[in-house]
Amino acid sequence: MLHQPLLCGSRAATTAHSTLFASSLSGGINASRTSFAGNSFSGHFGLKLNTQASGSKSNSTGGVFNEGRNSGKLRTSNAHGARSTEGVTEEEALQVIESRPSWKTFPGQAFPLGVSEVDNGINFAIFSQHATAVTLCLVPPESGSMDALDGGMIELALDPHLNKTGDVWHICIEDLPRSNVLYGYRIDGPQDWGKGHRFDSNIVLVDPYAKLIEGRRYFGDISMKLFKFLGTYDFDSLPFDWGENCKLPNIPEKDLVIYEMNVRAFTSDESSGLENNIRGSYLGVIEKIPHLLELGINAVELLPVFEFDEMEFQRRPNPRDHMINTWGYSTINFFSPMSRYASAGGGPVNASREFKLMVKALHSAGIEVILDVVYNHTNEADDPNPYTTSFRGIDNKVYYMLDNDGQLLNYSGCGNTLNCNHPVVMELILDSLRHWVTEYHVDGFRFDLASVLCRGTDGSPLNAPPLIRAIAKDAVLSRCKIIAEPWDCGGLYLVGSFPNWDRWAEWNGKYRDDLRKFFKGDAGMKGSFATRVAGSSDLYKVNNRRPYHSINFVIAHDGFTLYDLVSYNCKHNEANGEGGMDGSNDNFSWNCGFEGETDDASIKALRSRQMKNFHLALMISQVHIPTS
């Protein structure tokens, strides 16, 4: 069952369901970067110096950046794409050459993808099947603060003969610091939109396998709304102490009482009674565990906690540019916890540690942690107004579903659809899920618009989707609850028939709709009401499926709140800029005789009784999701 606080409006009113321009900070970097190739230096303004960069060329197994490695040219630029001063002098250019770090490099290894610590340094590996050029971009700790926008970015172009294995580009750097390094990639390739390519080497891209993401430090900080996101890593911190007697709650599915909540919104208001520095944070959730226990719940389902950009609506003029994305259904990266949910602007490393503290505290209280995960689309929007941060620029043709003309397919309602059953993308999703189970000890996942995960690379429905089967059969995920939202925005409605391998549970949308119709007095609903309350045997009595595979709910973060459900016959979301196009038009609600707020005591009393009726029906149902 799912308990959910009264959160206003539909998800579509607040999530990233619009198209956005790429950050101006990620463009124009070609104008400012300088290049080192052999004995010559060429700047943007035609300056060419016949000066030895620093000595002889290295061999193919190792080298030093200031030795003009064969593996590619080293470039420096401003970390945020600020243009060089036009009056650059020869002396200034030489200072750039002389100030670059002396890092010994090796070709590196193809796996694991992302950043890993190996015997001879820090290894970087990224997949791109169609790229023709890959450049690793680094901002060392000594280059300055991201907040101050004064860091220098060092760029190393990878040599496809030395730094590529199959479709994976890689390099190892021996003397790179073990933490506090920011990194990204420039990737170039075919400029053929008709074949699905969207390469743009002007943009520094986030590594899909980055375990931590650095961005703005404070949620909703409008002064940093165009801030660039980059990957980072931390090999200096000690392993998290889960405790010698660490035990997972392991609550049977039939006994779950799930409380759906947004981490930030749960405690961000001053009414939470918490100190300012922990409101809206993972630590804030810990402080409210007594409240959760008082409610009688034994699991929390967290709205998306993967890194997302809450300021994306404000990147260009549009009807919703006054809004902040608070729900988080517009993922930048599938491995990194939302960094701005750290307390006191603590950043990504603290966010990771505090997320673990939250999970540990909830487990100690006997409460499981289920994550609402979004693998059906990303934040990168559509072609008219793309917000390129990662996948689109790395290999659009692999990561997204495309039609025969190379155009994005849109089964998510958000401009793009992740190509989930492509082998590379499928492995990315599985690696992400395993990471959250092994690194963060989460207990399960609720998959947003999970019917998208049942589509082939061309968008057609699959009877036995490889990804859905792989999740059900995966050894690491075997202890996890796996819950599907069994529909998508392309009309693939799979309630009661979601491919399941006797493992997948489902949000029972028919339960929600039938109870709403019954309580508003629709004719002929007694039988349906009884069936839903008794466990929906018409939907969940196939093979080894049981009533606990039905996740029953009346309201959730999508659509009307429970109060709205008994107060309005239709939507009134005028303030969100979507012109009434957001959310479902079929809410099966009843206003109890008056639309909206009223002082009529009899109507208010009826509404109160109706809310209690919904709650009671939910609580007596077999396997249910209560709402509050």
XYZ file of C-alpha atoms in Angstrom:
628
model
C 0.000 0.000 0.000
C 1.123 3.528 -0.614
C 0.729 6.437 1.762
C 1.155 9.787 0.039
C 1.094 13.307 1.484
C -1.253 15.859 -0.034
C 0.917 17.364 -2.751
C -0.732 19.897 -5.013
C -1.264 19.420 -8.722
C -0.331 16.797 -11.236
C 3.154 15.625 -12.031
C 2.831 17.208 -15.444
C 2.388 20.567 -13.789
C 5.815 20.458 -12.225
C 8.068 18.023 -14.051
C 10.216 18.381 -17.105
C 7.529 17.951 -19.756
C 8.759 20.849 -21.862
C 11.572 21.461 -24.299
C 14.619 23.412 -23.290
C 17.697 25.001 -24.813
C 21.146 23.738 -23.945
C 22.992 25.918 -21.476
C 24.767 28.890 -22.945
C 27.636 27.943 -20.705
C 28.195 24.759 -22.666
C 28.504 26.455 -26.032
C 31.241 28.358 -27.759
C 34.059 26.558 -26.051
C 35.889 26.002 -29.318
C 36.552 29.727 -29.302
C 38.512 29.607 -26.085
C 40.391 26.350 -26.084
C 43.991 26.099 -27.127
C 45.726 23.122 -28.669
C 49.007 21.346 -28.182
C 50.158 19.056 -30.989
C 53.780 18.017 -31.202
C 56.029 21.070 -31.254
C 53.462 23.658 -32.232
C 50.836 25.647 -30.368
C 47.890 27.203 -32.134
C 45.414 29.503 -30.488
C 42.005 30.653 -31.652
C 43.373 33.823 -33.230
C 45.858 32.178 -35.568
C 48.799 32.378 -33.171
C 51.269 29.647 -34.062
C 54.427 29.222 -32.054
C 57.248 26.937 -33.130
C 58.229 26.170 -29.581
C 58.949 22.773 -28.057
C 56.079 21.963 -25.718
C 58.325 20.157 -23.281
C 60.442 17.500 -24.787
C 60.390 14.221 -26.602
C 57.402 12.091 -27.523
C 56.444 9.247 -25.255
C 56.050 5.585 -26.082
C 52.661 3.922 -26.557
C 52.347 2.534 -23.032
C 52.822 5.627 -20.984
C 53.740 9.252 -21.041
C 53.498 12.653 -19.518
C 51.126 15.375 -20.694
C 53.943 17.878 -21.097
C 55.766 15.534 -23.437
C 53.353 15.952 -26.332
C 51.952 12.401 -26.224
C 51.083 10.558 -29.426
C 47.685 9.793 -27.910
C 46.311 13.204 -28.741
C 46.503 16.906 -28.247
C 46.107 18.624 -24.906
C 43.949 21.733 -24.727
C 42.998 24.117 -21.974
C 39.899 26.232 -21.725
C 37.691 27.914 -19.205
C 35.659 25.277 -17.401
C 32.387 26.921 -18.336
C 33.008 27.897 -21.916
C 33.850 31.570 -21.408
C 35.565 32.959 -24.485
C 39.269 33.821 -24.488
C 40.332 37.428 -24.362
C 40.864 38.521 -27.969
C 44.179 40.274 -27.201
C 46.009 37.128 -26.076
C 49.783 37.523 -26.207
C 52.543 35.062 -27.005
C 53.756 35.309 -23.413
C 50.289 34.470 -22.033
C 50.033 31.513 -24.403
C 53.370 30.149 -23.231
C 52.228 30.469 -19.617
C 49.298 28.232 -20.433
C 51.685 25.624 -21.827
C 54.006 25.774 -18.856
C 51.241 25.630 -16.221
C 49.600 22.453 -17.366
C 49.970 19.443 -15.019
C 52.597 16.763 -15.559
C 50.344 13.722 -15.400
C 51.664 10.405 -16.616
C 49.111 8.670 -18.860
C 48.478 5.166 -20.160
C 46.064 3.846 -22.790
C 43.797 2.576 -20.011
C 41.196 -0.180 -20.067
C 37.695 -0.473 -21.506
C 35.945 -1.773 -18.380
C 34.427 -0.912 -16.058
C 32.719 2.026 -17.736
C 32.902 5.336 -15.904
C 35.745 6.230 -13.554
C 37.598 3.549 -11.638
C 40.728 3.372 -9.538
C 43.280 0.942 -10.947
C 46.816 -0.016 -9.947
C 48.483 2.658 -12.060
C 46.022 5.536 -11.641
C 42.513 6.692 -12.417
C 40.845 5.064 -15.426
C 38.191 6.737 -17.575
C 36.030 4.736 -19.997
C 33.003 5.778 -22.052
C 30.960 4.008 -24.727
C 30.186 5.643 -28.067
C 29.618 3.461 -31.106
C 29.380 6.255 -33.668
C 31.861 8.821 -32.313
C 34.801 9.797 -34.483
C 36.583 11.838 -31.798
C 36.470 11.815 -27.993
C 38.139 14.353 -25.704
C 38.388 13.952 -21.946
C 37.880 17.273 -20.125
C 39.252 17.685 -16.606
C 39.031 20.380 -13.948
C 41.613 19.587 -11.237
C 41.018 20.801 -7.662
C 43.722 23.433 -7.940
C 42.006 25.032 -10.942
C 39.504 26.838 -8.743
C 35.953 26.647 -7.518
C 33.038 25.721 -9.781
C 30.996 28.269 -7.848
C 33.414 31.026 -8.763
C 33.389 30.089 -12.465
C 37.139 30.507 -12.527
C 38.369 26.954 -13.041
C 40.615 26.006 -15.932
C 39.582 22.975 -17.961
C 42.289 20.674 -19.319
C 41.370 18.620 -22.374
C 42.991 15.464 -23.710
C 41.947 14.194 -27.130
C 41.979 10.391 -27.145
C 43.785 8.538 -29.906
C 41.446 5.907 -31.433
C 44.454 3.671 -32.126
C 45.612 3.674 -28.498
C 42.632 4.713 -26.428
C 39.816 2.700 -27.957
C 38.699 -0.913 -27.595
C 35.675 -1.829 -29.675
C 33.234 1.004 -29.075
C 34.712 2.045 -25.714
C 37.101 4.984 -25.443
C 39.444 4.948 -22.449
C 42.516 6.435 -20.795
C 44.336 6.034 -17.482
C 46.032 8.946 -15.671
C 48.572 8.062 -13.000
C 49.001 11.258 -11.002
C 45.426 12.517 -10.996
C 44.006 13.329 -7.543
C 41.750 10.642 -6.028
C 38.898 13.074 -5.410
C 37.552 16.561 -6.190
C 38.330 16.314 -9.901
C 35.511 17.395 -12.224
C 35.297 15.755 -15.627
C 33.274 15.452 -18.785
C 33.689 14.660 -22.469
C 33.542 16.412 -25.811
C 32.422 13.977 -28.481
C 32.279 14.459 -32.235
C 30.841 12.283 -34.950
C 28.725 12.253 -38.122
C 26.636 15.399 -38.639
C 23.689 13.570 -40.156
C 20.391 14.217 -38.373
C 18.529 12.095 -40.919
C 20.443 9.082 -39.620
C 19.836 9.976 -35.988
C 23.153 11.609 -35.061
C 23.229 14.688 -32.815
C 26.947 15.173 -32.138
C 28.132 18.610 -30.998
C 31.736 18.871 -29.815
C 31.091 22.335 -28.371
C 29.243 20.775 -25.424
C 31.017 19.172 -22.481
C 28.954 16.074 -21.684
C 28.266 14.209 -18.458
C 29.521 10.626 -18.280
C 26.469 8.288 -18.131
C 28.382 6.178 -15.581
C 29.440 9.080 -13.336
C 28.729 8.057 -9.743
C 28.624 11.668 -8.514
C 27.523 14.870 -10.251
C 28.671 18.385 -9.373
C 26.312 21.250 -10.147
C 24.811 24.130 -8.253
C 24.912 23.527 -4.515
C 21.551 24.970 -3.390
C 18.146 23.862 -4.666
C 16.412 26.492 -6.788
C 19.295 28.980 -6.716
C 18.222 31.191 -9.616
C 21.598 32.942 -9.741
C 23.071 29.615 -10.854
C 20.274 28.519 -13.193
C 22.625 28.085 -16.196
C 25.203 26.208 -14.203
C 27.067 23.393 -15.954
C 26.820 19.815 -14.637
C 29.990 17.712 -14.606
C 30.898 14.310 -13.242
C 33.188 13.814 -10.268
C 34.463 10.943 -8.127
C 35.702 10.199 -4.618
C 38.264 7.500 -3.869
C 39.540 9.192 -0.693
C 36.573 8.692 1.620
C 36.459 5.600 3.794
C 33.785 3.005 3.013
C 30.452 3.809 4.631
C 29.866 2.058 7.958
C 26.568 0.211 7.658
C 27.153 -1.393 11.069
C 28.173 -4.891 12.069
C 24.592 -5.952 12.692
C 23.161 -4.309 9.613
C 19.901 -6.025 8.681
C 17.511 -5.282 5.881
C 13.821 -5.105 6.840
C 12.847 -7.728 4.210
C 9.135 -7.051 4.638
C 6.881 -9.485 2.720
C 5.147 -7.802 -0.207
C 1.724 -8.699 1.179
C 2.461 -6.643 4.310
C 3.797 -3.477 2.676
C 2.317 -0.112 3.632
C 4.087 2.346 1.333
C 4.300 6.096 1.891
C 5.055 8.009 -1.300
C 7.045 11.155 -0.606
C 9.293 13.777 -2.144
C 12.539 14.080 -0.173
C 12.785 17.838 -0.417
C 9.102 18.753 -0.109
C 8.711 16.522 2.940
C 10.676 18.899 5.200
C 11.475 22.040 3.163
C 8.773 24.186 4.766
C 9.401 25.868 8.103
C 6.403 23.962 9.469
C 8.695 20.924 9.567
C 10.273 22.477 12.638
C 13.764 21.619 11.421
C 16.830 23.824 11.273
C 17.280 25.669 7.978
C 20.431 23.757 7.049
C 18.701 20.353 6.966
C 15.265 21.273 5.618
C 14.599 19.536 2.337
C 17.533 17.155 2.756
C 18.156 13.464 3.271
C 19.012 14.288 6.888
C 15.654 16.005 7.221
C 13.924 12.702 6.444
C 15.823 11.068 9.309
C 14.449 13.646 11.733
C 10.886 12.752 10.709
C 11.144 8.995 11.123
C 9.051 9.134 14.341
C 6.282 10.766 12.299
C 6.492 7.999 9.683
C 6.271 5.335 12.366
C 3.284 7.081 13.911
C 1.522 6.857 10.530
C 1.960 3.082 10.589
C 3.894 2.791 7.336
C 6.740 0.323 6.775
C 8.139 1.542 3.441
C 8.812 4.883 1.804
C 8.677 5.316 -1.958
C 10.896 8.274 -2.763
C 10.056 10.390 -5.779
C 13.109 10.546 -8.065
C 16.401 11.063 -6.241
C 18.692 10.707 -9.264
C 20.449 13.952 -10.232
C 18.123 16.326 -12.086
C 18.073 20.016 -12.994
C 15.281 21.745 -11.109
C 15.894 24.983 -13.047
C 15.382 23.544 -16.525
C 12.120 25.418 -17.115
C 14.020 28.676 -16.711
C 16.696 28.119 -19.346
C 14.666 29.868 -22.073
C 11.498 31.990 -22.284
C 8.403 29.772 -22.176
C 4.985 29.713 -20.458
C 6.457 27.778 -17.524
C 9.662 29.736 -16.979
C 8.430 30.838 -13.556
C 8.426 27.269 -12.292
C 10.889 24.946 -10.571
C 10.917 21.206 -11.267
C 10.332 19.841 -7.794
C 9.265 16.277 -8.635
C 12.506 15.302 -10.420
C 11.168 13.161 -13.272
C 13.779 14.449 -15.713
C 16.968 12.543 -15.086
C 20.464 13.768 -15.923
C 22.314 10.699 -14.641
C 21.191 7.263 -13.399
C 23.922 6.609 -10.815
C 24.280 9.808 -8.780
C 22.068 10.880 -5.864
C 20.504 14.326 -6.180
C 23.312 16.527 -4.878
C 21.093 19.418 -3.776
C 19.347 17.155 -1.285
C 22.557 17.280 0.767
C 22.332 19.421 3.883
C 23.760 22.955 3.922
C 24.797 22.911 0.241
C 27.242 20.125 0.985
C 27.626 18.895 -2.592
C 27.759 15.442 -4.187
C 30.092 13.600 -1.800
C 28.048 14.680 1.201
C 24.834 13.882 -0.673
C 26.040 10.314 -1.185
C 27.004 9.893 2.469
C 23.804 11.470 3.789
C 21.651 9.343 1.499
C 23.273 6.286 3.074
C 22.706 7.702 6.550
C 19.019 8.123 5.669
C 18.699 4.546 4.391
C 20.509 3.193 7.436
C 18.243 5.126 9.817
C 15.068 4.050 7.995
C 16.177 0.425 8.035
C 16.920 0.659 11.744
C 13.321 1.778 12.203
C 12.047 -1.166 10.148
C 11.192 0.969 7.116
C 12.140 -0.116 3.594
C 13.324 2.309 0.914
C 11.827 2.047 -2.579
C 12.999 4.431 -5.300
C 10.762 5.852 -8.010
C 13.069 5.510 -11.015
C 12.773 7.062 -14.473
C 14.390 4.989 -17.212
C 11.830 5.780 -19.916
C 13.287 9.190 -20.869
C 15.914 11.724 -19.820
C 16.126 15.485 -19.327
C 17.398 16.062 -22.878
C 13.940 16.923 -24.273
C 13.306 16.958 -28.040
C 14.907 18.209 -31.265
C 13.259 21.658 -31.504
C 14.556 22.697 -28.067
C 17.102 20.156 -26.847
C 18.827 20.315 -23.490
C 21.934 18.313 -24.323
C 23.834 17.206 -21.223
C 24.865 13.589 -21.861
C 23.287 10.762 -23.887
C 22.155 12.839 -26.861
C 25.663 14.120 -27.519
C 27.420 10.833 -26.721
C 25.477 8.630 -29.128
C 21.905 9.710 -29.807
C 21.325 6.846 -32.235
C 22.072 4.256 -29.543
C 20.487 5.825 -26.473
C 17.129 6.957 -27.917
C 14.343 5.410 -29.985
C 14.230 6.901 -33.486
C 11.937 6.587 -36.478
C 13.124 5.710 -39.980
C 13.980 9.367 -40.631
C 16.257 9.605 -37.598
C 13.728 11.616 -35.574
C 13.073 11.041 -31.884
C 10.112 8.867 -30.945
C 8.131 10.111 -27.963
C 6.319 7.481 -25.887
C 7.138 9.298 -22.645
C 5.361 12.594 -23.316
C 8.654 14.343 -22.565
C 10.197 14.647 -26.020
C 12.393 11.540 -26.103
C 12.241 7.840 -25.269
C 15.193 5.892 -23.937
C 16.123 2.927 -26.135
C 15.779 0.561 -23.180
C 16.061 -2.787 -24.953
C 19.194 -1.899 -26.900
C 21.901 -4.146 -25.350
C 24.122 -1.223 -24.305
C 21.272 0.786 -22.792
C 19.849 -2.301 -21.099
C 23.189 -2.955 -19.430
C 23.387 0.692 -18.341
C 19.998 0.366 -16.626
C 20.926 -2.930 -14.972
C 24.244 -1.502 -13.783
C 22.402 1.499 -12.362
C 19.903 -0.662 -10.460
C 22.650 -2.879 -9.080
C 24.593 0.202 -7.992
C 21.679 1.492 -5.910
C 21.224 -1.915 -4.293
C 24.884 -2.617 -3.525
C 26.148 0.909 -2.796
C 23.050 2.408 -1.174
C 21.190 -0.683 0.157
C 17.808 0.313 -1.271
C 15.043 -2.291 -1.114
C 13.216 -1.847 -4.385
C 12.157 0.254 -7.337
C 8.974 1.654 -8.825
C 9.487 2.105 -12.580
C 7.910 5.228 -14.051
C 6.002 4.594 -17.325
C 7.317 1.052 -17.311
C 5.472 0.108 -20.502
C 8.208 2.017 -22.361
C 10.588 -0.666 -21.098
C 8.429 -3.187 -22.980
C 9.079 -1.609 -26.393
C 11.670 -2.648 -28.935
C 14.247 -0.326 -30.453
C 11.693 0.777 -33.059
C 9.023 1.414 -30.416
C 6.933 -1.658 -31.124
C 5.601 -3.614 -28.087
C 7.465 -6.804 -27.180
C 5.839 -9.884 -25.670
C 8.971 -10.794 -23.725
C 11.018 -7.602 -23.276
C 14.681 -8.483 -22.603
C 15.127 -5.733 -20.016
C 12.021 -6.680 -18.025
C 13.142 -10.299 -17.961
C 16.711 -9.389 -17.032
C 15.535 -7.307 -14.066
C 13.274 -10.145 -12.900
C 16.078 -12.724 -13.154
C 19.045 -10.658 -11.941
C 20.821 -12.143 -8.921
C 21.647 -8.796 -7.300
C 18.069 -7.549 -7.711
C 16.500 -10.796 -6.514
C 15.776 -9.438 -3.033
C 14.211 -6.235 -4.355
C 10.620 -5.207 -4.811
C 10.113 -4.370 -8.479
C 6.971 -2.404 -9.276
C 5.782 -1.258 -12.701
C 3.687 1.742 -13.601
C 2.166 -0.373 -16.394
C 1.328 2.232 -18.994
C 3.035 4.900 -21.082
C 2.120 7.977 -23.097
C 1.946 6.006 -26.331
C -1.142 4.059 -25.267
C 0.525 0.815 -24.143
C -1.762 0.026 -21.162
C -0.666 -3.202 -19.447
C -2.476 -3.200 -16.091
C -2.928 -6.864 -15.193
C -0.923 -8.034 -18.197
C 2.510 -6.523 -17.648
C 5.248 -9.076 -18.578
C 6.207 -10.238 -15.118
C 7.977 -13.612 -14.780
C 5.950 -13.899 -11.533
C 8.134 -11.146 -10.023
C 6.820 -7.799 -11.160
C 4.133 -6.025 -9.167
C 2.020 -3.281 -10.750
C 0.423 -0.012 -9.823
C -3.216 -1.076 -10.228
C -4.744 1.797 -12.185
C -8.011 -0.109 -12.512
C -8.303 -0.248 -8.726
C -7.904 3.534 -8.550
C -10.464 4.200 -11.282
C -13.073 1.690 -10.096
C -13.022 2.967 -6.511
C -13.346 6.548 -7.681
C -16.297 5.664 -9.910
C -17.981 3.701 -7.113
C -17.703 6.462 -4.522
C -18.957 9.155 -6.860
C -22.025 7.040 -7.519
C -21.580 5.681 -11.030
C -24.087 2.965 -11.890
C -23.100 -0.682 -12.121
C -19.912 -0.422 -10.070
C -20.757 -2.700 -7.108
C -19.240 -5.815 -8.661
C -16.094 -4.017 -9.780
C -15.721 -2.424 -6.353
C -15.971 -5.816 -4.649
C -13.452 -7.353 -7.052
C -10.913 -4.589 -6.450
C -11.225 -4.673 -2.668
C -10.920 -8.469 -2.706
C -7.576 -8.438 -4.517
C -8.349 -8.036 -8.246
C -8.319 -11.768 -8.959
C -9.417 -11.005 -12.515
C -6.019 -9.376 -13.060
C -3.645 -11.159 -10.662
C -4.527 -14.853 -10.659
C -2.392 -16.016 -13.571
C 0.464 -18.493 -13.044
C 2.081 -17.588 -9.712
C 0.757 -14.040 -9.498
C -0.974 -13.136 -6.263
C -3.027 -10.230 -4.881
C 0.202 -8.685 -3.539
C 1.280 -8.081 -7.127
C -1.440 -5.429 -7.196
C -0.253 -2.167 -5.666
C -3.568 -0.547 -4.780
C -3.926 3.224 -4.589
C -6.573 5.925 -4.838
C -4.334 8.949 -5.386
C -0.602 9.467 -5.913
C 1.710 12.251 -7.091
C 0.009 12.212 -10.516
C -3.284 14.056 -10.807
C -5.665 15.102 -8.047
C -4.868 14.998 -4.374
C -7.426 13.322 -2.123
C -8.889 16.732 -1.247
C -9.090 17.661 -4.944
C -10.821 14.365 -5.657
C -13.822 15.340 -3.538
C -13.753 19.080 -4.358
C -13.498 19.359 -8.161
C -15.178 17.810 -11.181
C -12.433 19.019 -13.548
C -8.895 20.395 -13.551
C -8.121 23.988 -12.550
C -4.353 24.207 -13.004
C -4.346 27.721 -14.430
C -1.188 28.869 -12.636
C 1.260 26.373 -14.068
C 1.449 27.698 -17.634
C 0.333 24.495 -19.354
C -3.062 25.770 -20.452
C -4.937 22.862 -18.906
C -3.072 20.321 -21.029
C -1.306 18.733 -18.059
C -2.463 15.667 -16.202
C -5.279 13.259 -16.908
C -8.689 14.472 -18.075
C -10.356 11.368 -16.620
C -10.051 11.856 -12.878
C -13.460 10.324 -12.049
C -13.852 12.935 -9.334
C -16.965 14.450 -7.731
C -17.118 17.878 -6.111
C -19.935 16.891 -3.723
C -22.227 19.570 -5.125
C -19.991 22.646 -5.503
C -16.874 23.243 -7.592
C -13.938 24.237 -5.401
C -13.755 25.965 -2.064
C -16.984 26.581 -0.176
C -18.246 27.627 3.245
C -21.261 25.317 3.006
C -21.023 23.143 6.111
C -23.019 20.265 4.625
C -20.785 20.047 1.539
C -17.654 20.199 3.685
C -19.010 17.409 5.905
C -19.807 15.269 2.864
C -16.321 15.783 1.501
C -14.842 14.715 4.818
C -16.929 11.529 4.817
C -15.932 10.763 1.242
C -12.233 11.039 2.069
C -12.747 8.690 5.019
C -14.623 6.269 2.757
C -11.708 6.162 0.335
C -9.233 5.590 3.127
C -11.285 2.851 4.779
C -11.826 0.994 1.503
C -8.124 1.135 0.786
C -7.166 -0.140 4.222
C -9.469 -3.148 4.058
C -8.380 -4.095 0.536
C -5.974 -6.941 -0.018
C -2.577 -5.340 -0.608
C -3.275 -1.649 -0.646
C -1.733 1.783 -0.867
C -3.366 4.168 1.607
C -3.362 7.868 0.905
C -3.562 10.798 3.257
